[in-house]
């Protein structure tokens, strides 16, 4: 998988102009849209639920990458799939029966992803790796946009990247938190092939220019891979 996918996170967008912000991201060259669902329990913040995912679905054909930062995700998988999510990502830390949850997401016809927090070891993914379509490495503690990238995530990305290579499967390796033109080349070099970026895309003068700037930042690293 040599292509690098860029997934702008709507969390940093202007929700009073959601359709326009999505259109700009799409025109600007976004590959996926990342939707951060927060419940005020698993993370200390509340964002939005299936209604907003459904609204985003009406505005774009881009894959919707739904990141569930919620407790009891099993109870809501169907609602998020019905709302139009193409990928459903659950947290390893929130799932007692992770294998069952992954199977359920796949049964619903979505791509199944598993996210791990900065304090969770890559080895916790060993036994589910063959069953997932995507692994998400959190490079900040989940809950808020605009936080500083945690450098220890680079080592974890390298580790998971080799686990994926060893598995021989095509699994997306996504990174989320603090991605900007400085950290983007570093995570690409460490093996990430899906980059989530909120602040670096939406809290700028121009969404299109910000996406172009991000892509430019890791271009040389891609050649060296
Ligand atoms: C954090 C979310 C991220 C967030 C990233 O809990 O999972 O997707 O939107 O925001 P930035 O890119 O600003 O760190
Ligand atoms: Zn996210």
Tab-separated table of C-alpha atoms and ligand atoms in Angstrom:
chain	number	residue	atom	x	y	z
A	1	UNK	CA	0.000	0.000	0.000
A	2	UNK	CA	2.078	2.930	-1.181
A	3	UNK	CA	-0.643	5.586	-1.350
A	4	UNK	CA	-0.971	7.856	1.653
A	5	UNK	CA	-4.590	8.674	2.511
A	6	UNK	CA	-5.477	12.013	4.037
A	7	UNK	CA	-8.504	12.093	6.322
A	8	UNK	CA	-9.463	15.582	7.532
A	9	UNK	CA	-11.213	15.459	10.917
A	10	UNK	CA	-14.463	17.409	10.963
A	11	UNK	CA	-14.040	18.054	14.691
A	12	UNK	CA	-12.041	21.182	13.851
A	13	UNK	CA	-14.433	22.362	11.141
A	14	UNK	CA	-17.048	25.106	11.368
A	15	UNK	CA	-20.245	23.178	12.157
A	16	UNK	CA	-22.409	26.132	11.168
A	17	UNK	CA	-21.159	25.582	7.602
A	18	UNK	CA	-20.651	21.841	7.570
A	19	UNK	CA	-21.692	21.207	3.948
A	20	UNK	CA	-19.390	23.946	2.706
A	21	UNK	CA	-16.472	22.728	4.817
A	22	UNK	CA	-16.921	19.175	3.520
A	23	UNK	CA	-17.111	20.411	-0.080
A	24	UNK	CA	-13.901	22.376	0.383
A	25	UNK	CA	-12.111	19.363	1.889
A	26	UNK	CA	-13.297	17.167	-0.975
A	27	UNK	CA	-12.268	19.688	-3.631
A	28	UNK	CA	-8.994	20.160	-1.831
A	29	UNK	CA	-8.137	16.489	-2.286
A	30	UNK	CA	-9.217	14.749	0.935
A	31	UNK	CA	-9.357	10.962	0.520
A	32	UNK	CA	-11.628	10.176	3.490
A	33	UNK	CA	-13.506	12.222	6.070
A	34	UNK	CA	-12.807	11.443	9.711
A	35	UNK	CA	-15.697	11.790	12.171
A	36	UNK	CA	-14.930	11.904	15.888
A	37	UNK	CA	-17.729	10.613	18.078
A	38	UNK	CA	-17.291	11.380	21.800
A	39	UNK	CA	-19.650	10.460	24.624
A	40	UNK	CA	-18.343	12.323	27.681
A	41	UNK	CA	-17.550	8.979	29.369
A	42	UNK	CA	-14.824	7.223	27.436
A	43	UNK	CA	-13.340	10.666	26.788
A	44	UNK	CA	-13.927	13.891	28.719
A	45	UNK	CA	-15.716	15.618	25.866
A	46	UNK	CA	-18.969	15.279	23.919
A	47	UNK	CA	-19.101	15.808	20.159
A	48	UNK	CA	-21.883	14.327	18.025
A	49	UNK	CA	-23.687	11.120	17.134
A	50	UNK	CA	-25.241	9.359	14.141
A	51	UNK	CA	-27.352	12.377	13.125
A	52	UNK	CA	-24.291	14.383	12.153
A	53	UNK	CA	-22.756	11.374	10.390
A	54	UNK	CA	-25.988	11.140	8.380
A	55	UNK	CA	-25.786	14.840	7.539
A	56	UNK	CA	-22.176	14.439	6.371
A	57	UNK	CA	-23.234	11.427	4.292
A	58	UNK	CA	-25.634	13.657	2.347
A	59	UNK	CA	-22.811	16.046	1.458
A	60	UNK	CA	-20.157	13.707	0.077
A	61	UNK	CA	-19.309	10.419	-1.567
A	62	UNK	CA	-15.955	10.233	0.254
A	63	UNK	CA	-15.563	7.281	2.630
A	64	UNK	CA	-16.717	8.242	6.132
A	65	UNK	CA	-14.179	7.103	8.703
A	66	UNK	CA	-16.075	7.052	11.997
A	67	UNK	CA	-13.935	7.032	15.149
A	68	UNK	CA	-16.019	5.926	18.141
A	69	UNK	CA	-14.569	7.272	21.366
A	70	UNK	CA	-17.472	5.901	23.359
A	71	UNK	CA	-18.240	3.283	25.976
A	72	UNK	CA	-20.349	0.297	24.925
A	73	UNK	CA	-19.768	0.835	21.203
A	74	UNK	CA	-21.584	-2.453	20.422
A	75	UNK	CA	-24.873	-0.753	21.197
A	76	UNK	CA	-24.374	1.858	18.495
A	77	UNK	CA	-22.653	0.019	15.622
A	78	UNK	CA	-25.838	-0.406	13.637
A	79	UNK	CA	-26.868	3.224	14.090
A	80	UNK	CA	-23.531	4.481	12.789
A	81	UNK	CA	-23.561	2.060	9.879
A	82	UNK	CA	-27.139	3.077	8.991
A	83	UNK	CA	-26.090	6.712	9.155
A	84	UNK	CA	-23.586	6.036	6.363
A	85	UNK	CA	-20.259	5.177	8.008
A	86	UNK	CA	-17.952	3.220	5.697
A	87	UNK	CA	-15.368	2.516	8.363
A	88	UNK	CA	-16.184	2.003	12.020
A	89	UNK	CA	-13.292	2.284	14.450
A	90	UNK	CA	-13.686	1.185	18.062
A	91	UNK	CA	-11.229	1.550	20.915
A	92	UNK	CA	-9.516	-1.573	22.181
A	93	UNK	CA	-9.865	-0.080	25.685
A	94	UNK	CA	-13.669	0.187	25.356
A	95	UNK	CA	-14.349	-3.361	24.131
A	96	UNK	CA	-14.496	-6.328	26.466
A	97	UNK	CA	-15.151	-8.703	23.578
A	98	UNK	CA	-13.176	-7.009	20.866
A	99	UNK	CA	-13.222	-9.942	18.474
A	100	UNK	CA	-17.012	-10.072	18.618
A	101	UNK	CA	-17.269	-6.314	18.015
A	102	UNK	CA	-14.980	-6.514	14.965
A	103	UNK	CA	-17.025	-9.395	13.546
A	104	UNK	CA	-20.223	-7.406	14.047
A	105	UNK	CA	-18.849	-4.350	12.211
A	106	UNK	CA	-17.893	-6.580	9.288
A	107	UNK	CA	-21.299	-8.267	9.305
A	108	UNK	CA	-22.822	-4.817	8.945
A	109	UNK	CA	-20.751	-4.342	5.781
A	110	UNK	CA	-18.335	-1.704	7.066
A	111	UNK	CA	-14.557	-1.825	7.326
A	112	UNK	CA	-13.534	-2.616	10.901
A	113	UNK	CA	-10.900	-0.584	12.687
A	114	UNK	CA	-9.342	-0.769	16.143
A	115	UNK	CA	-7.810	2.257	17.873
A	116	UNK	CA	-5.352	2.269	20.756
A	117	UNK	CA	-4.582	5.090	23.174
A	118	UNK	CA	-1.042	6.377	23.751
A	119	UNK	CA	-0.748	4.279	26.955
A	120	UNK	CA	-1.876	1.038	25.296
A	121	UNK	CA	0.791	-1.284	23.999
A	122	UNK	CA	0.898	-2.410	20.361
A	123	UNK	CA	1.080	-6.025	21.552
A	124	UNK	CA	-2.586	-5.827	22.639
A	125	UNK	CA	-3.413	-5.956	18.912
A	126	UNK	CA	-1.599	-9.220	18.186
A	127	UNK	CA	-4.579	-11.534	18.398
A	128	UNK	CA	-7.036	-9.389	16.444
A	129	UNK	CA	-4.693	-8.121	13.754
A	130	UNK	CA	-5.628	-10.759	11.154
A	131	UNK	CA	-9.304	-9.791	11.506
A	132	UNK	CA	-9.144	-6.016	11.149
A	133	UNK	CA	-9.092	-3.744	8.112
A	134	UNK	CA	-7.515	-0.827	9.929
A	135	UNK	CA	-5.459	0.020	12.997
A	136	UNK	CA	-5.575	3.532	14.435
A	137	UNK	CA	-2.703	4.732	16.578
A	138	UNK	CA	-3.690	7.673	18.771
A	139	UNK	CA	-0.813	10.138	18.881
A	140	UNK	CA	-2.602	12.305	21.485
A	141	UNK	CA	-4.903	11.327	24.339
A	142	UNK	CA	-8.317	11.227	22.690
A	143	UNK	CA	-10.946	13.823	23.495
A	144	UNK	CA	-9.810	17.082	21.961
A	145	UNK	CA	-8.389	18.532	18.789
A	146	UNK	CA	-5.361	20.780	18.724
A	147	UNK	CA	-3.145	18.797	21.117
A	148	UNK	CA	0.578	18.234	20.843
A	149	UNK	CA	1.801	15.117	19.041
A	150	UNK	CA	3.198	12.490	21.445
A	151	UNK	CA	6.579	11.444	20.061
A	152	UNK	CA	6.432	7.915	21.501
A	153	UNK	CA	3.787	7.201	18.859
A	154	UNK	CA	6.509	6.963	16.212
A	155	UNK	CA	7.997	3.868	17.835
A	156	UNK	CA	4.520	2.353	18.131
A	157	UNK	CA	3.810	3.049	14.468
A	158	UNK	CA	7.026	1.290	13.465
A	159	UNK	CA	6.113	-1.662	15.657
A	160	UNK	CA	2.576	-1.998	14.256
A	161	UNK	CA	3.842	-1.449	10.729
A	162	UNK	CA	6.111	-4.511	11.060
A	163	UNK	CA	3.293	-6.527	12.653
A	164	UNK	CA	1.140	-5.703	9.618
A	165	UNK	CA	3.936	-6.605	7.189
A	166	UNK	CA	4.439	-9.928	8.962
A	167	UNK	CA	0.728	-10.685	8.746
A	168	UNK	CA	0.907	-10.359	4.961
A	169	UNK	CA	-2.484	-8.616	4.998
A	170	UNK	CA	-3.490	-5.262	3.558
A	171	UNK	CA	-4.337	-3.319	6.714
A	172	UNK	CA	-4.534	0.469	6.878
A	173	UNK	CA	-2.257	2.030	9.491
A	174	UNK	CA	-3.874	5.282	10.570
A	175	UNK	CA	-2.505	7.928	12.927
A	176	UNK	CA	-4.602	10.538	14.700
A	177	UNK	CA	-3.634	13.590	16.748
A	178	UNK	CA	-1.248	16.483	16.273
A	179	UNK	CA	-0.602	15.793	12.585
A	180	UNK	CA	0.736	18.855	10.764
A	181	UNK	CA	3.388	19.533	8.098
A	182	UNK	CA	6.133	18.883	10.691
A	183	UNK	CA	4.854	15.585	12.104
A	184	UNK	CA	3.304	14.236	8.868
A	185	UNK	CA	6.645	13.264	7.235
A	186	UNK	CA	7.728	11.624	10.504
A	187	UNK	CA	4.650	9.410	10.769
A	188	UNK	CA	4.829	8.493	7.083
A	189	UNK	CA	8.450	7.450	7.559
A	190	UNK	CA	7.351	5.359	10.557
A	191	UNK	CA	4.862	3.473	8.382
A	192	UNK	CA	1.510	5.293	8.673
A	193	UNK	CA	-0.535	5.333	5.480
A	194	UNK	CA	-3.649	7.169	6.694
A	195	UNK	CA	-3.181	10.593	8.276
A	196	UNK	CA	-5.981	12.247	10.251
A	197	UNK	CA	-5.663	16.014	10.571
A	198	UNK	CA	-8.160	18.383	12.167
A	199	UNK	CA	-6.562	21.649	13.235
A	200	UNK	CA	-3.962	21.574	10.453
A	201	UNK	CA	-6.729	21.407	7.828
A	202	UNK	CA	-9.687	23.373	9.173
A	203	UNK	CA	-8.204	25.963	11.542
A	204	UNK	CA	-6.364	27.657	8.708
A	205	UNK	CA	-6.994	30.321	6.106
A	206	UNK	CA	-7.646	27.893	3.277
A	207	UNK	CA	-8.679	24.252	3.526
A	208	UNK	CA	-7.393	23.375	0.057
A	209	UNK	CA	-4.030	25.076	0.646
A	210	UNK	CA	-3.694	23.302	4.001
A	211	UNK	CA	-4.294	19.889	2.406
A	212	UNK	CA	-1.764	20.639	-0.353
A	213	UNK	CA	0.779	21.753	2.245
A	214	UNK	CA	0.325	18.524	4.207
A	215	UNK	CA	0.749	16.387	1.089
A	216	UNK	CA	3.874	18.288	0.060
A	217	UNK	CA	5.374	17.757	3.513
A	218	UNK	CA	5.646	13.984	3.206
A	219	UNK	CA	6.217	13.634	-0.525
A	220	UNK	CA	9.965	13.039	-0.278
A	221	UNK	CA	9.488	10.483	2.527
A	222	UNK	CA	7.126	8.506	0.351
A	223	UNK	CA	9.766	8.220	-2.377
A	224	UNK	CA	12.221	6.870	0.152
A	225	UNK	CA	9.925	4.126	1.410
B	1	LIG	C1	-8.925	13.465	19.070
B	1	LIG	C2	-9.557	13.069	17.774
B	1	LIG	C3	-8.858	13.582	16.577
B	1	LIG	C4	-8.813	15.078	16.452
B	1	LIG	C5	-7.511	15.401	15.819
B	1	LIG	O1	-9.544	12.823	20.114
B	1	LIG	O2	-9.622	11.661	17.670
B	1	LIG	O3	-9.369	13.002	15.373
B	1	LIG	O4	-9.851	15.621	15.696
B	1	LIG	O5	-7.325	16.768	15.879
B	1	LIG	P1	-5.911	17.473	15.594
B	1	LIG	O6	-5.542	17.127	14.188
B	1	LIG	O7	-6.240	18.909	15.789
B	1	LIG	O8	-4.943	16.934	16.590
B	2	LIG	ZN1	-10.208	10.772	15.636
